[in-house]
Amino acid sequence: MSHSERRLVILGVAASDSHAVANHLIAHALRGLGFEVENLGTCTPVEEFAQACEQYPDAEAVIIGSLNGHVHEDLRDLPAAREAGRITCPVIVGGNLSVGSKKDPRDLERLKALGVDRILQDPAQLLPALDELRASRTADRQRLPVAS
Amino acid sequence: MSHSERRLVILGVAASDSHAVANHLIAHALRGLGFEVENLGTCTPVEEFAQACEQYPDAEAVIIGSLNGHVHEDLRDLPAAREAGRITCPVIVGGNLSVGSKKDPRDLERLKALGVDRILQDPAQLLPALDELRASRTADRQRLPVAS
Amino acid sequence: MTKISYLPGHSGSPGTDALPPLAESVDYIASLGKPTAARVLMDARDAGRVAIQPRCGVGGHEEMKALLRELENQAAPDILTLTIDSHTRLKRFEQALRSLNRAPADLNGYPLVSHGYLRGREVNESVTAPLEIRHGSPDARILFDVAVASGITSFEGGGISYNLPYSKAVPLAESLAAWNAVDAVCGELAGLGLIVDRELFGTLTAVLVPPSISLAISVLEAVLAARAGVRCISVSYPQSGHLVQDVAALRAIPVLARTYLPPEVDVHAVLHEFMGVFPKKRGNAEDLIFYGALVARLGGASKLITKTYQEAFGIPDTRANVEGLRLADRANSPLLDFVKADEERVADELSWIVDEVADIVEPVLAAPDTMTAVVDAFAAGRLDIPFSASRYAKSEIIPKRDAEGAIRYLSTGSLPFGDRTRRHNSDLLKGADSTGGPVIGSLLTGLTDDINYFPALFREIRKETQEEDAE
Amino acid sequence: MTKISYLPGHSGSPGTDALPPLAESVDYIASLGKPTAARVLMDARDAGRVAIQPRCGVGGHEEMKALLRELENQAAPDILTLTIDSHTRLKRFEQALRSLNRAPADLNGYPLVSHGYLRGREVNESVTAPLEIRHGSPDARILFDVAVASGITSFEGGGISYNLPYSKAVPLAESLAAWNAVDAVCGELAGLGLIVDRELFGTLTAVLVPPSISLAISVLEAVLAARAGVRCISVSYPQSGHLVQDVAALRAIPVLARTYLPPEVDVHAVLHEFMGVFPKKRGNAEDLIFYGALVARLGGASKLITKTYQEAFGIPDTRANVEGLRLADRANSPLLDFVKADEERVADELSWIVDEVADIVEPVLAAPDTMTAVVDAFAAGRLDIPFSASRYAKSEIIPKRDAEGAIRYLSTGSLPFGDRTRRHNSDLLKGADSTGGPVIGSLLTGLTDDINYFPALFREIRKETQEEDAE
Ligand code: B12
Ligand code: B12
């Protein structure tokens, strides 16, 4: 990071999912890049992500891993949490996002429909994605007063 | 054999077929049972079987093995040889009687249509089949004068 | 398929009230005319072959029956599996039921509790092989009751091994108590003449689990199970990928059983084919599948749980599962009698493994109450596993592959190891890859390489610690 | 598909007149942008892996292309095959053409001569692997010319090995001369820069062929081929089923090459997976397929010709062929480096094999004209093969499996073996099964058991010599 500002992300694995390894490694890697990582670990329901957002209002993203194929059911409460204004920052999802070894792109559409902002394959895409999301939010904020 | 009469068969493998092992073993086995075996060996065209029939008019059967799947083309001249009266004794065929590992019963019908009298799987069926064929021919011969 | 609007037991919520009494289920099982899993394992061991078993589970009921029938017809595994979905594992029955009704294909397993025991019996009756429930439930009591009522004679799990890898916030005391209840019912069933095979999940978090950790935890669970009345215990061990280490670990299982378990308990060694990151290319995955099966044979395992060439991608389709089973079964070939492990090295490795296990379990077993001692030891890090999903293990130990690929301890954390064991481990790691870079960075890249051991071995990916390729 | 009403060459009868000049074919091959078979073999040997190749051939042209493409897409063999139908092998071109036009599925191979070289090129261009022609033609001159014009860089056969097992009444002098002509063209092609791999058919009659017979005949054919100008020779050997014997026989190939062949000839060892009576049950057949592949690896073969689980039933379908290739390729796994043969026993067996081969070939090679000496030796039984299809070998030698399953000589017929060899063979057979019955009867049942060795080993059938089963 080329700036000294604090950058915090909320990290976790979806509610029914106990796959821990990628979560451990991603937390390590983001910390290595200078992020503060609030890692909620495995088996984290949307409710717990929402609570963390309330606790860390300056979190720049919620990053959710899901490996076991249950991401759709596990994020079922995400639209409600968003509507209620409990999760306002972008939500990034990555991992193995459907059941089965042949993947249907419609399953990613279903995720978008639940209010997921970014779907990533590779943890290496996280930093550029976070930078981009932050840049566009900053731009939005700067543009808004001009427009209003 | 319970009788002392000479029993002779003509044995061979079809024209395009060089599989020798079953032929060797069947010749041995029939000789062990007391048969005289005129073994023409592998790669024997219908013409050669016909010549042997002419040479051994008391042969009680022509026994043809085919393993390589080419039995239909290889016996193509059989109807002509029969019509010409060159092969008058029963023709027995055995082995692997079509190309491919899944067998279609129609391929056996095609063989029958070529004038094959018996189709056998197992060389152990040869003795009962030969006995039966001989019995029915003797019966036929005995019946004929009565009928005429 | 008719929608399910109830759960077994009292209306609206899951439970066991509607289940038949144990004795009825025991009679039902006898009437099935199929061997129990325990019997199949015994027969396999007597015949000197490794029984073969797939992982398999889909949400829908008809689909589940079709899957099992197809696997049986095409690959004739010795034991079949009902893999349970991960909502049910965590007692999220409501979510399981909702997925089942809306989109059963979205489930990563068969929600047996939601389907209920009558359907469980139907599934059981659709095949001739006995079934095992494979899951990952910190508290499996409801699932177990439905399984027994379904006539299923093998049940995987344990109070440690189905907690720490499978949940975040279930206290160990709770899961141990829940599994003690399951084991006690197995004891009751044994009294009624039915031996339930209880497989322990020595695989744990599957990634870089040192053999002595896997076996130590299985020993503790086995001791608890035996005390509760269990009579047939399958100790499963996850293939590390290093032949000598794996053969030694499997052969250590009967040795440990003789030391720590009463003689009336029948103990089987079970190999779980490589449970970590699988290679992606089909041929490489298949190499690994066959290798695992060969290791099971050489290690004298009674049973092998297979993988498929689709492992890296997702839950396999039926055909891949069939092919995985068939390929693994080739290692049972009588033509491979000539294949041997290096017996001297196996014996050496085995003695170290047994010593490490002793170091870990004996202080716990020396305490007056084993369950409490287990809880305390995990809290203090004297028992530990790497990559815990749960808060209730410290994950302080750091595993590392040595130069040959065997899994060693880079750090033994707070494990009560003696100096001899510690020195042995660091000696073994002397030849291992390591960058000259900063310690933390190199630790992480080294770890990543070790996690990706097989994809790297097959050159599907580059090693992070080898910036310049030798080729 | 348009019917073919002509044969290449002059109208109505087969010939080569219409074929392009050799230099044009050499250019065509260079333009194909695929490696030659010789190059693939060399690369495999350098990489320490066994190249894999199926048998495959169907009558129809489109079907043949589809078959090859499917095999390549699904199993990526190193070399692909055009197996030629048995009419064409025997120059029964008329029958081949008639079947092709009426019922191409009735053909047990691809009638390349009837299709002509332009179609041959199309087939060649449809895949990226180089092709070999596998056939069984006592006189292959026409077929060879069409093959070269088709851009095919590997050609199986030899004046002895493609005569005696494949025809009844072709005199050896004729087939030797015909193959000498083929080999001379290979020499010419080498001069033009194209190395054609010439595989010799050491498999012979495939059933109970003693290794020293197979290798001796290959040595004689190789010597003749090298003299005619051939620069790349693949010596194929048929798996006997006994590991030590097979590994020794494969490793004997480079030893024999150094003794009998000029150094500029590149010699490869090739294993033909078990060529005798195959077990019927799929799993058993697959056990044998994998075992063969492992033997090829341990014997240091450059190439393996695979079988399929449908072998006992008929020409395999594409899927079975794919699965046979894939399974065999598992034996190339880097994970199996630990699998070893008993090196001491292999060395002992190897030295006996080399001695027996020397006993057989050296009198022939000592004569002034090798071809004449071969013809005379077969007439006198000093060269011989079991189960000859041809009148021109005596089939006086009687093979027998010893107690361990290795193929020995029960009778060495008129082979010019010394006392030492003869004694060694009878010593080895002392432990072998034999009934107490009359000599001839027991010889035949013993032979039948040996022929059915694998079906009996897998207990698909009972041994004839074991009336009472021990079980
Ligand atoms: C180890 C493992 C386990 C261990 C996990 C131990 C633990 N507590 O961590 C155990 C044995 C306990 C386990 C259990 C289960 N597993 Co599991 N497991 C694996 C395995 C073999 C390796 C996973 C791993 O650790 N990889 C190493 C890490 C570093 O990589 P990764 O997790 O694959 O993640 C990569 C990417 O997905 C991505 N990524 C991951 N998370 C995120 C997040 C973000 C934001 C981003 C950008 C990227 C990202 O980055 C990583 C590196 O490339 C995989 C198969 C494989 N890959 O070979 C199956 C696999 C993931 N498991 C699977 C399943 C289904 C389960 C179970 C549900 C059992 C079942 N029904 O079969 C249970 C889970 C129970 C539960 N409640 O969730 C399936 C998922 C199937 C699907 N989606 O179709 C897989 C693919 C196996 C299979 N083929 O069936 N498993
Ligand atoms: C050994 C063998 C060879 C040897 C033969 C050596 C020799 N000269 O004898 C070699 C390697 C040379 C060879 C060559 C070929 N072979 Co081949 N061969 C075999 C093999 C492996 C064993 C045959 C054998 O000897 N069995 C032992 C004897 C005792 O049994 P049998 O021949 O199987 O016969 C039994 C029955 O069929 C029956 N039987 C046989 N003849 C008769 C006759 C009568 C009257 C009766 C009642 C019963 C009977 O009794 C026997 C005992 O049960 C079989 C496959 C297998 N079975 O495992 C393939 C097989 C027979 N061969 C086959 C083929 C196609 C060929 C080739 C044409 C090559 C090709 N295109 O692939 C060439 C033949 C060339 C030619 N011109 O014919 C195919 C036939 C395919 C089909 N019908 O679909 C088979 C089945 C292999 C396969 N799966 O592709 N072969």
Coordinates of N, CA, C and O in Angstrom, one line a residue, chain C residues 229-277:
Chain C
G229 N -18.8 -48.5 25.2 CA -19.4 -49.8 24.8 C -19.2 -50.1 23.4 O -19.8 -51.1 22.9
V230 N -18.5 -49.3 22.6 CA -18.3 -49.6 21.2 C -17.5 -50.8 21.0 O -16.5 -51.0 21.7
R231 N -17.8 -51.7 20.1 CA -17.1 -53.0 19.9 C -16.3 -53.1 18.6 O -15.6 -54.0 18.4
C232 N -16.6 -52.2 17.6 CA -15.9 -52.2 16.4 C -15.5 -50.8 16.0 O -16.3 -49.9 15.8
I233 N -14.2 -50.6 16.0 CA -13.7 -49.2 15.7 C -12.8 -49.2 14.5 O -11.8 -50.0 14.4
S234 N -13.1 -48.3 13.6 CA -12.2 -48.1 12.4 C -11.5 -46.8 12.6 O -12.0 -45.8 12.8
V235 N -10.1 -47.0 12.7 CA -9.3 -45.8 12.8 C -8.8 -45.4 11.5 O -8.1 -46.1 10.8
S236 N -9.3 -44.2 11.1 CA -8.9 -43.8 9.7 C -7.8 -42.8 9.8 O -7.6 -42.1 10.8
Y237 N -7.0 -42.9 8.8 CA -5.7 -42.1 8.7 C -5.7 -41.5 7.3 O -5.9 -42.2 6.3
P238 N -5.4 -40.2 7.2 CA -5.3 -39.6 5.9 C -3.9 -39.7 5.2 O -2.9 -39.4 5.8
Q239 N -3.9 -40.2 4.0 CA -2.7 -40.4 3.3 C -1.9 -39.1 3.3 O -2.4 -38.0 2.9
S240 N -0.7 -39.1 3.7 CA 0.2 -37.9 3.7 C 0.8 -37.7 2.3 O 1.1 -36.6 1.9
G241 N 1.0 -38.8 1.6 CA 1.6 -38.8 0.3 C 3.0 -39.4 0.3 O 3.6 -39.5 -0.7
H242 N 3.5 -39.7 1.5 CA 4.9 -40.2 1.6 C 4.7 -41.7 2.0 O 4.2 -42.1 3.0
L243 N 5.1 -42.6 1.1 CA 4.8 -44.0 1.2 C 5.2 -44.6 2.5 O 4.5 -45.3 3.2
V244 N 6.5 -44.4 2.9 CA 7.0 -45.1 4.1 C 6.2 -44.5 5.3 O 5.8 -45.3 6.2
Q245 N 6.0 -43.2 5.4 CA 5.3 -42.6 6.5 C 3.8 -43.2 6.6 O 3.4 -43.5 7.6
D246 N 3.2 -43.3 5.4 CA 1.8 -43.7 5.4 C 1.7 -45.2 5.8 O 0.8 -45.6 6.5
V247 N 2.6 -46.0 5.2 CA 2.5 -47.5 5.6 C 2.8 -47.6 7.0 O 2.1 -48.4 7.7
A248 N 3.8 -46.9 7.6 CA 4.1 -47.0 9.0 C 2.9 -46.6 9.8 O 2.5 -47.2 10.8
A249 N 2.3 -45.5 9.4 CA 1.1 -45.0 10.2 C 0.0 -46.0 10.2 O -0.6 -46.2 11.3
L250 N -0.3 -46.6 9.1 CA -1.4 -47.6 9.1 C -1.0 -48.8 9.9 O -1.9 -49.3 10.7
R251 N 0.2 -49.2 9.8 CA 0.6 -50.4 10.6 C 0.7 -50.0 12.1 O 0.7 -50.9 12.9
A252 N 0.8 -48.8 12.4 CA 0.9 -48.4 13.8 C -0.5 -48.6 14.5 O -0.6 -48.7 15.7
I253 N -1.5 -48.6 13.7 CA -2.9 -48.6 14.2 C -3.1 -49.9 15.1 O -3.5 -49.8 16.2
P254 N -2.8 -51.1 14.6 CA -3.0 -52.3 15.4 C -2.0 -52.3 16.6 O -2.4 -52.7 17.7
V255 N -0.9 -51.7 16.5 CA 0.1 -51.6 17.6 C -0.5 -50.7 18.7 O -0.5 -51.1 19.9
L256 N -1.0 -49.6 18.3 CA -1.6 -48.7 19.3 C -2.9 -49.3 19.9 O -3.1 -49.2 21.1
A257 N -3.6 -50.1 19.1 CA -4.8 -50.7 19.6 C -4.5 -51.7 20.7 O -5.1 -51.7 21.8
R258 N -3.4 -52.5 20.5 CA -3.0 -53.4 21.5 C -2.6 -52.7 22.8 O -2.8 -53.2 23.9
T259 N -2.0 -51.5 22.6 CA -1.5 -50.8 23.8 C -2.6 -50.1 24.6 O -2.6 -50.1 25.8
Y260 N -3.5 -49.5 23.9 CA -4.5 -48.6 24.5 C -5.9 -49.1 24.6 O -6.7 -48.5 25.3
L261 N -6.2 -50.2 23.9 CA -7.6 -50.6 23.9 C -7.8 -52.0 24.4 O -6.9 -52.8 24.3
P262 N -9.0 -52.3 25.0 CA -9.2 -53.6 25.5 C -9.3 -54.6 24.3 O -9.7 -54.2 23.2
P263 N -8.9 -55.8 24.6 CA -8.8 -56.8 23.5 C -10.1 -57.2 22.8 O -10.1 -57.6 21.6
E264 N -11.2 -57.0 23.5 CA -12.5 -57.3 22.9 C -13.0 -56.4 21.8 O -14.0 -56.6 21.2
V265 N -12.3 -55.3 21.7 CA -12.7 -54.3 20.7 C -12.0 -54.7 19.4 O -10.8 -54.8 19.4
D266 N -12.7 -54.7 18.3 CA -12.2 -55.1 17.0 C -11.7 -53.7 16.3 O -12.6 -52.8 16.2
V267 N -10.5 -53.6 16.0 CA -10.0 -52.3 15.5 C -9.5 -52.5 14.0 O -8.7 -53.4 13.7
H268 N -10.0 -51.7 13.1 CA -9.6 -51.7 11.7 C -8.8 -50.5 11.4 O -9.1 -49.4 11.8
A269 N -7.8 -50.6 10.5 CA -7.1 -49.5 10.0 C -7.8 -49.1 8.7 O -8.1 -50.0 7.9
V270 N -8.0 -47.9 8.5 CA -8.7 -47.4 7.3 C -7.9 -46.2 6.7 O -7.4 -45.4 7.4
L271 N -7.6 -46.3 5.4 CA -6.9 -45.2 4.7 C -7.9 -44.3 4.0 O -8.8 -44.8 3.2
H272 N -7.8 -43.0 4.3 CA -8.5 -42.0 3.4 C -7.5 -41.5 2.3 O -6.5 -41.0 2.6
E273 N -7.9 -41.8 1.1 CA -7.0 -41.4 0.0 C -6.8 -39.9 0.1 O -7.7 -39.2 0.6
F274 N -5.7 -39.5 -0.4 CA -5.2 -38.1 -0.1 C -6.3 -37.1 0.0 O -7.1 -36.9 -0.9
M275 N -6.3 -36.4 1.1 CA -7.5 -35.5 1.5 C -7.1 -34.0 1.3 O -7.9 -33.2 1.6
G276 N -5.9 -33.8 0.9 CA -5.5 -32.4 0.7 C -5.8 -31.9 -0.8 O -6.6 -32.5 -1.4
V277 N -5.0 -30.9 -1.2 CA -5.3 -30.3 -2.5 C -4.9 -31.3 -3.6 O -3.7 -31.7 -3.7

